[in-house]
Amino acid sequence: MAIGFDYGTANCSVAHLVNNAIEQIPLVGDNCYISSTLCAPTAETVSEYLFRCLDIRPSNEVGEAVLRRAVKLNREEGIEVVPTDVSFGEAALDLYLEDPKDVYYIKSPKSFLGAMGLRDMQLSFFEDLVCAMMSNVKRQAETHLGQSITQTVIGRPVNFLGRGGDASNRQAEGILSRAATRAGFKDVEFQFEPVAAGLEYESSLTEDKNVLVVDIGGGTTDCSFIQMGPSWVGKADRESSLIAHTGQLVGGNDLDIYIAFRRFMHAFGMGTKRHSGLDIPVTQFWNPIAINDVQAQRKFYAHDNLKELQLLAKEAVEQDKVSRLVTLHKDTLGYAVIREAEKAKIALESSAEYRAMIDLFSEQVGIDISHDQMAQAIDNPTRKIQALVKEAIEQSATLPDVIYMTGGSARSSVLRNAVQEVLPNIPVVSGNYFGSVTAGLARWANVCFR
């Protein structure tokens, strides 16, 4: 059996084609989406969990070394790995929020794929994370369907990162492919996520059109200029219909990060000075919330940085605020801050004002934010998305008949208006913001594996 698998930055979902109709497969109760999150007692638990609980071996010698190291460290910590040690989705988030400093929590590991300059053991560990999440989705889908799933088409962005080029993309796709194979898929194909979203939109067309698909996901934004319609439906070779592709690592996570950075971090001392008159390095306020940058996270949460933060708190004019930054480090609360920024972003779609409440356990920090302030905070990623749209139009050397916007972040009125500014006279349509990519991948799986 074949499925389309959207291994997303924000959520994962799967679907298959039944009598030419898309059927999404529930993964958590009746919910067809599961958050791309994982929680475990330690990072090392994940690698041993795959081997000991799921009988999934590493894919190479480096992976074997990662597993041996994990088993050794877990034994030293007295951890006996059992199946319930690793949680996914909202259950993982609940465990993290319950006691952030005593668990390993990861959100959106897809954001790290393609990062250059990492050691082989780090890349192998990322593969373990992806494999654990994919295996969970596959097992839940098989339980619901009552049959084995052996074939899949996995969605991928045009570019996993804005830098790194083809080498970055090959690295990321290799991790996804090996993880899927280890999870039990025998046949694995890939399709660009905006192309997949376009295939679902194409199924509704009664005439051929030039369509600019703008897919704004949790981690990336991709633009694909595609010829589509009845003349193309069901064709296995679509190369000549793909006119232009652009993509970059900018998406919903970036909106949350910029909201947190520009509106929340002043409560943690950003903008204050030391008594000597020197500024506090701005990276100390950016790194804890840059959840899509593994190096930034590592620098902030390093043990040596705790000493630096404690010294900065003593030297700061506003010591109480910078002391919150120390708490942020000690209790690993960066994800909690980003979660509140995401809640603000969603709330401000239907309200002019929102009061964010950041829980530091010792205190509740309340921060007011307006819709206009939110729009100003995300100006940087908004302009990047506009640039991708312009680049796609320049590549195609023609205007589209319609703009099809999809992806969870495409719900943002700020981003929709920004795209409309670039192409003011072109109609904008949308379908299932979260499900169009999954549906298109399922349709492509039917073409690939029929």
XYZ file of C-alpha atoms in Angstrom:
450
model
C 0.000 0.000 0.000
C 1.219 3.532 -0.831
C 0.710 6.804 1.040
C 1.648 10.441 0.732
C 3.697 11.541 3.742
C 4.018 15.204 4.664
C 6.872 15.220 7.171
C 6.328 18.842 8.046
C 8.175 21.342 10.185
C 5.075 22.053 12.246
C 2.979 18.898 11.741
C 3.100 15.472 10.125
C 0.212 13.946 8.185
C -0.389 11.073 5.773
C -3.064 10.223 3.219
C -3.949 7.701 0.530
C -6.186 7.641 -2.519
C -9.442 5.689 -2.278
C -11.681 5.560 -5.372
C -9.931 8.699 -6.702
C -10.723 10.584 -3.490
C -8.181 11.632 -0.872
C -8.528 10.034 2.533
C -6.380 11.440 5.324
C -5.424 8.890 7.944
C -5.979 9.683 11.650
C -2.793 9.592 13.709
C -3.881 10.637 17.212
C -7.437 9.584 17.961
C -9.537 11.241 15.244
C -6.880 13.883 14.539
C -5.124 13.543 11.179
C -2.231 15.795 12.250
C 0.488 15.226 14.820
C 2.852 17.991 15.890
C 6.459 17.493 14.771
C 7.713 17.227 18.337
C 9.452 14.579 20.414
C 10.222 14.286 24.111
C 12.430 11.774 25.932
C 14.325 11.576 29.246
C 17.610 12.296 27.409
C 18.760 12.754 23.813
C 20.541 9.398 24.027
C 17.261 7.688 24.873
C 16.057 8.187 21.288
C 18.825 6.172 19.644
C 18.539 3.286 22.107
C 14.720 3.395 21.877
C 14.880 2.697 18.131
C 17.130 -0.320 18.648
C 15.757 -1.772 21.869
C 12.034 -1.041 21.547
C 11.452 -1.010 17.776
C 14.254 -3.314 16.586
C 15.479 -0.615 14.171
C 19.202 -0.809 13.468
C 21.432 2.151 12.519
C 21.995 2.672 8.794
C 25.808 2.820 8.902
C 28.932 2.582 11.082
C 28.546 6.133 12.345
C 25.035 5.273 13.486
C 26.378 2.197 15.264
C 28.849 4.439 17.112
C 26.012 6.801 18.102
C 24.036 3.830 19.438
C 26.977 2.444 21.442
C 27.579 5.867 22.975
C 23.878 6.241 23.798
C 23.705 2.839 25.516
C 26.831 3.643 27.549
C 25.559 7.055 28.703
C 22.096 5.722 29.506
C 23.634 2.984 31.666
C 25.775 5.545 33.487
C 22.616 7.590 34.186
C 20.733 4.483 35.300
C 18.211 4.769 32.458
C 16.583 1.535 31.273
C 14.871 2.482 28.027
C 11.249 1.332 27.650
C 8.678 2.087 24.878
C 6.846 4.725 26.909
C 10.021 6.804 27.351
C 9.612 8.524 23.965
C 6.533 10.689 23.341
C 5.376 12.504 20.222
C 3.077 15.399 19.314
C 1.081 17.202 21.979
C 1.970 14.510 24.526
C 5.630 15.460 24.038
C 4.870 19.165 24.492
C 2.898 18.481 27.679
C 5.836 16.581 29.176
C 8.240 19.393 28.280
C 6.038 22.104 29.783
C 5.631 20.037 32.935
C 9.383 19.966 33.646
C 11.470 21.591 30.877
C 14.899 21.245 32.475
C 14.708 17.495 33.136
C 13.747 16.209 29.673
C 15.050 16.290 26.121
C 12.549 18.079 23.870
C 12.806 18.822 20.168
C 10.444 20.713 17.900
C 10.746 20.789 14.109
C 13.911 18.717 13.542
C 13.225 19.177 9.826
C 14.529 22.743 10.295
C 17.997 21.340 11.016
C 18.172 19.103 7.950
C 20.678 20.388 5.428
C 22.683 22.354 8.011
C 26.305 22.390 6.930
C 29.394 22.062 9.100
C 27.939 19.436 11.449
C 29.820 16.307 12.507
C 28.818 12.900 11.147
C 27.573 11.797 14.574
C 25.298 14.852 14.792
C 23.851 14.072 11.370
C 23.334 10.458 12.390
C 21.478 11.573 15.513
C 19.196 13.774 13.386
C 18.472 10.686 11.300
C 17.474 8.849 14.503
C 15.102 11.675 15.450
C 13.444 11.656 12.030
C 13.272 7.857 11.998
C 11.588 7.747 15.413
C 8.950 10.280 14.315
C 8.372 8.585 10.944
C 8.103 5.183 12.581
C 5.496 6.496 15.001
C 3.411 7.972 12.160
C 3.704 4.778 10.094
C 2.681 2.532 12.997
C -0.298 4.736 13.899
C -1.468 4.800 10.260
C -1.103 1.010 9.918
C -3.053 0.476 13.121
C -5.903 2.621 11.794
C -5.930 0.980 8.353
C -5.326 -2.552 9.576
C -2.702 -3.224 6.913
C 0.979 -2.722 6.176
C 2.226 0.405 4.394
C 5.330 -0.206 2.288
C 5.459 2.647 -0.245
C 5.492 6.399 0.247
C 6.050 9.711 -1.478
C 7.577 12.191 0.962
C 7.311 15.930 0.480
C 10.424 18.099 0.477
C 10.979 21.844 0.134
C 12.667 23.287 -2.936
C 15.579 24.286 -0.675
C 15.931 22.971 2.864
C 18.160 25.938 3.741
C 18.858 29.284 2.159
C 22.552 28.403 2.087
C 24.413 25.196 1.299
C 22.921 24.747 -2.162
C 22.706 21.306 -3.736
C 25.001 19.753 -1.131
C 22.631 20.865 1.617
C 19.611 19.491 -0.236
C 21.308 16.140 -0.913
C 22.276 15.820 2.740
C 18.735 16.554 3.929
C 17.040 14.260 1.416
C 19.536 11.511 2.296
C 18.592 11.750 5.976
C 14.888 11.566 5.133
C 15.384 8.635 2.761
C 17.468 6.566 5.190
C 15.116 7.361 8.078
C 12.070 6.292 6.050
C 13.757 3.062 4.956
C 14.729 2.248 8.535
C 11.149 3.000 9.618
C 9.967 0.213 7.288
C 9.127 1.797 3.923
C 10.423 -0.377 1.075
C 9.890 2.149 -1.741
C 10.522 5.858 -1.126
C 10.053 8.704 -3.608
C 10.149 12.484 -3.150
C 8.139 15.363 -4.565
C 8.488 19.104 -4.081
C 5.921 20.276 -1.522
C 4.591 23.192 -3.620
C 4.233 20.858 -6.621
C 2.283 18.419 -4.441
C 0.015 21.230 -3.244
C -0.481 22.229 -6.875
C -1.481 18.681 -7.838
C -4.315 18.801 -5.335
C -5.483 22.179 -6.672
C -5.192 20.828 -10.217
C -7.793 18.161 -9.469
C -10.395 20.953 -9.192
C -9.541 22.710 -12.494
C -11.725 22.408 -15.571
C -9.278 24.237 -17.862
C -5.508 24.597 -18.134
C -3.958 27.481 -16.176
C -0.573 28.910 -15.242
C -0.540 28.678 -11.449
C 1.894 30.186 -8.960
C 1.817 27.939 -5.901
C 3.011 29.750 -2.750
C 3.516 27.196 0.006
C 4.315 28.870 3.341
C 5.004 26.112 5.819
C 6.403 25.998 9.305
C 10.025 25.994 8.197
C 10.246 26.949 4.531
C 8.474 28.968 1.874
C 8.431 27.530 -1.633
C 7.083 29.029 -4.827
C 6.434 26.853 -7.878
C 5.154 28.233 -11.185
C 3.322 25.323 -12.789
C 1.211 24.692 -15.890
C -1.687 22.580 -14.720
C -5.184 21.460 -15.616
C -7.004 18.618 -17.399
C -4.217 18.233 -19.992
C -1.724 17.306 -17.280
C -3.735 15.236 -14.788
C -2.287 11.764 -14.180
C 0.887 12.278 -16.225
C 3.975 10.691 -14.665
C 6.340 13.095 -16.442
C 5.570 16.664 -15.353
C 8.993 18.181 -15.993
C 7.853 20.342 -18.915
C 4.965 21.742 -16.848
C 7.275 23.076 -14.121
C 8.257 26.572 -15.195
C 10.023 27.947 -12.103
C 10.960 27.054 -8.521
C 12.175 29.232 -5.654
C 12.492 28.419 -1.982
C 14.159 29.433 1.249
C 14.295 28.568 4.948
C 11.663 31.078 6.029
C 8.276 30.099 7.420
C 6.019 29.952 10.433
C 8.884 29.253 12.833
C 10.575 32.457 11.681
C 7.405 34.462 12.316
C 7.278 33.090 15.864
C 10.979 33.768 16.421
C 10.755 37.361 15.216
C 7.635 38.035 17.303
C 9.418 36.660 20.372
C 12.635 38.531 19.610
C 11.160 41.948 18.858
C 8.206 41.972 21.261
C 9.105 39.621 24.149
C 12.849 39.785 24.726
C 12.792 43.321 26.159
C 11.219 41.680 29.211
C 14.428 39.622 29.453
C 16.710 42.645 29.329
C 17.199 43.290 25.618
C 18.004 46.985 25.207
C 19.302 47.461 28.719
C 22.959 48.285 29.322
C 25.601 47.330 31.829
C 26.573 49.871 34.491
C 29.747 50.434 32.471
C 27.609 51.686 29.576
C 28.347 48.668 27.357
C 25.529 46.857 25.587
C 24.599 43.260 26.339
C 25.324 41.175 23.203
C 22.123 40.860 21.176
C 22.923 37.210 20.419
C 22.114 36.383 24.052
C 18.503 37.318 23.280
C 18.334 35.770 19.808
C 19.999 32.395 20.415
C 17.595 30.978 23.046
C 14.583 31.400 20.762
C 16.270 30.513 17.428
C 14.793 27.015 17.515
C 15.620 26.414 13.838
C 19.351 27.058 14.336
C 21.126 24.176 16.058
C 24.359 26.134 16.538
C 22.574 29.096 18.143
C 20.767 26.777 20.552
C 23.990 25.024 21.456
C 25.808 28.308 22.149
C 23.079 29.656 24.412
C 22.491 26.495 26.437
C 26.208 25.706 26.835
C 27.317 25.411 30.474
C 29.939 28.139 30.017
C 27.268 30.537 28.780
C 25.378 30.203 32.059
C 28.345 31.775 33.840
C 28.391 34.579 31.265
C 24.665 35.238 31.753
C 25.017 35.321 35.531
C 27.838 37.866 35.177
C 25.744 39.965 32.788
C 22.868 39.927 35.277
C 25.143 41.311 37.993
C 26.471 44.044 35.683
C 23.095 45.001 34.139
C 21.280 48.215 34.993
C 17.987 46.270 34.945
C 19.146 43.223 36.866
C 15.659 41.801 37.386
C 15.056 41.541 33.651
C 18.415 39.973 32.776
C 17.913 37.525 35.658
C 14.962 36.188 33.668
C 17.440 35.344 30.905
C 19.379 33.268 33.450
C 16.141 31.475 34.326
C 15.471 30.912 30.627
C 18.817 29.115 30.387
C 18.549 27.116 33.611
C 15.027 25.836 32.877
C 15.452 25.458 29.085
C 12.419 27.654 28.431
C 13.151 28.825 24.883
C 10.465 26.592 23.387
C 7.931 27.870 25.913
C 8.614 31.467 24.804
C 8.210 30.481 21.141
C 4.969 28.671 21.946
C 3.549 31.878 23.442
C 4.679 33.842 20.363
C 2.856 31.326 18.168
C -0.290 31.714 20.279
C -0.035 35.504 19.885
C 0.344 35.181 16.108
C -2.772 33.015 15.856
C -4.847 35.148 18.239
C -4.005 38.381 16.412
C -5.601 37.072 13.217
C -8.983 37.644 14.832
C -8.176 40.237 17.512
C -6.477 43.638 17.507
C -4.762 43.028 20.864
C -3.327 40.048 22.735
C -1.750 39.683 26.170
C 1.006 37.089 26.111
C 1.762 35.298 29.375
C 5.193 33.683 29.671
C 5.418 31.190 32.524
C 8.835 31.272 34.227
C 7.520 29.179 37.149
C 8.772 31.769 39.655
C 6.673 34.458 37.942
C 4.227 35.082 35.113
C 5.506 37.704 32.662
C 2.673 39.519 30.871
C 3.391 41.311 27.570
C 0.816 43.194 25.487
C 1.080 43.047 21.696
C -1.132 44.503 18.964
C -1.775 43.272 15.444
C 0.209 46.196 14.026
C 3.143 45.467 16.332
C 3.052 41.831 15.256
C 3.085 42.863 11.588
C 6.090 45.118 12.227
C 7.890 42.337 14.120
C 7.659 39.927 11.173
C 8.691 42.490 8.561
C 11.975 40.662 7.851
C 10.508 37.230 6.974
C 7.634 38.952 5.137
C 10.060 40.718 2.808
C 11.932 37.452 2.210
C 8.691 35.773 1.140
C 7.903 38.647 -1.211
C 11.389 38.270 -2.729
C 10.738 34.579 -3.420
C 7.504 35.442 -5.247
C 9.307 38.087 -7.328
C 12.111 35.654 -8.167
C 9.637 33.014 -9.363
C 7.957 35.542 -11.644
C 11.337 36.665 -13.017
C 12.321 33.059 -13.727
C 9.067 32.318 -15.522
C 9.110 35.579 -17.513
C 5.309 35.628 -17.441
C 2.476 36.311 -15.015
C 0.328 33.545 -13.524
C -3.404 33.255 -14.093
C -3.924 32.577 -10.392
C -1.976 32.389 -7.127
C -2.658 29.302 -5.028
C -1.596 29.864 -1.398
C -1.238 26.945 0.967
C 0.630 25.880 4.103
C -0.297 26.643 7.692
C 1.340 30.080 7.670
C -0.534 31.093 4.511
C -3.496 31.769 6.808
C -1.709 34.937 7.928
C -3.473 38.015 6.557
C -0.141 39.881 6.750
C 1.542 37.377 4.433
C -1.431 37.083 2.085
C -1.518 40.868 1.720
C 2.251 40.891 1.145
C 1.944 38.410 -1.729
C -0.962 40.392 -3.177
C 1.224 43.534 -3.102
C 3.704 41.834 -5.438
C 0.967 40.690 -7.856
C -1.908 43.128 -7.229
C -4.114 42.120 -10.160
C -3.821 38.334 -9.877
C -6.577 36.447 -8.009
C -5.489 34.584 -4.866
C -7.188 31.298 -3.969
C -6.571 28.769 -1.231
C -7.642 25.274 -0.314
C -6.866 23.152 2.715
C -4.006 25.108 4.291
C -2.691 22.101 6.198
C -3.791 19.209 3.992
C -3.138 20.219 0.385
C 0.487 19.031 0.350
C -0.463 15.702 1.932
C -3.278 15.227 -0.571
C -1.033 16.035 -3.526
C 1.618 13.616 -2.274
C -1.015 10.883 -2.067
C -2.067 11.617 -5.654
C 1.560 11.459 -6.783
C 2.032 8.157 -4.890
C -0.842 6.769 -6.959
C 1.004 7.842 -10.109
C 4.433 6.570 -8.968
C 3.395 3.179 -7.638
C 0.396 2.212 -9.793
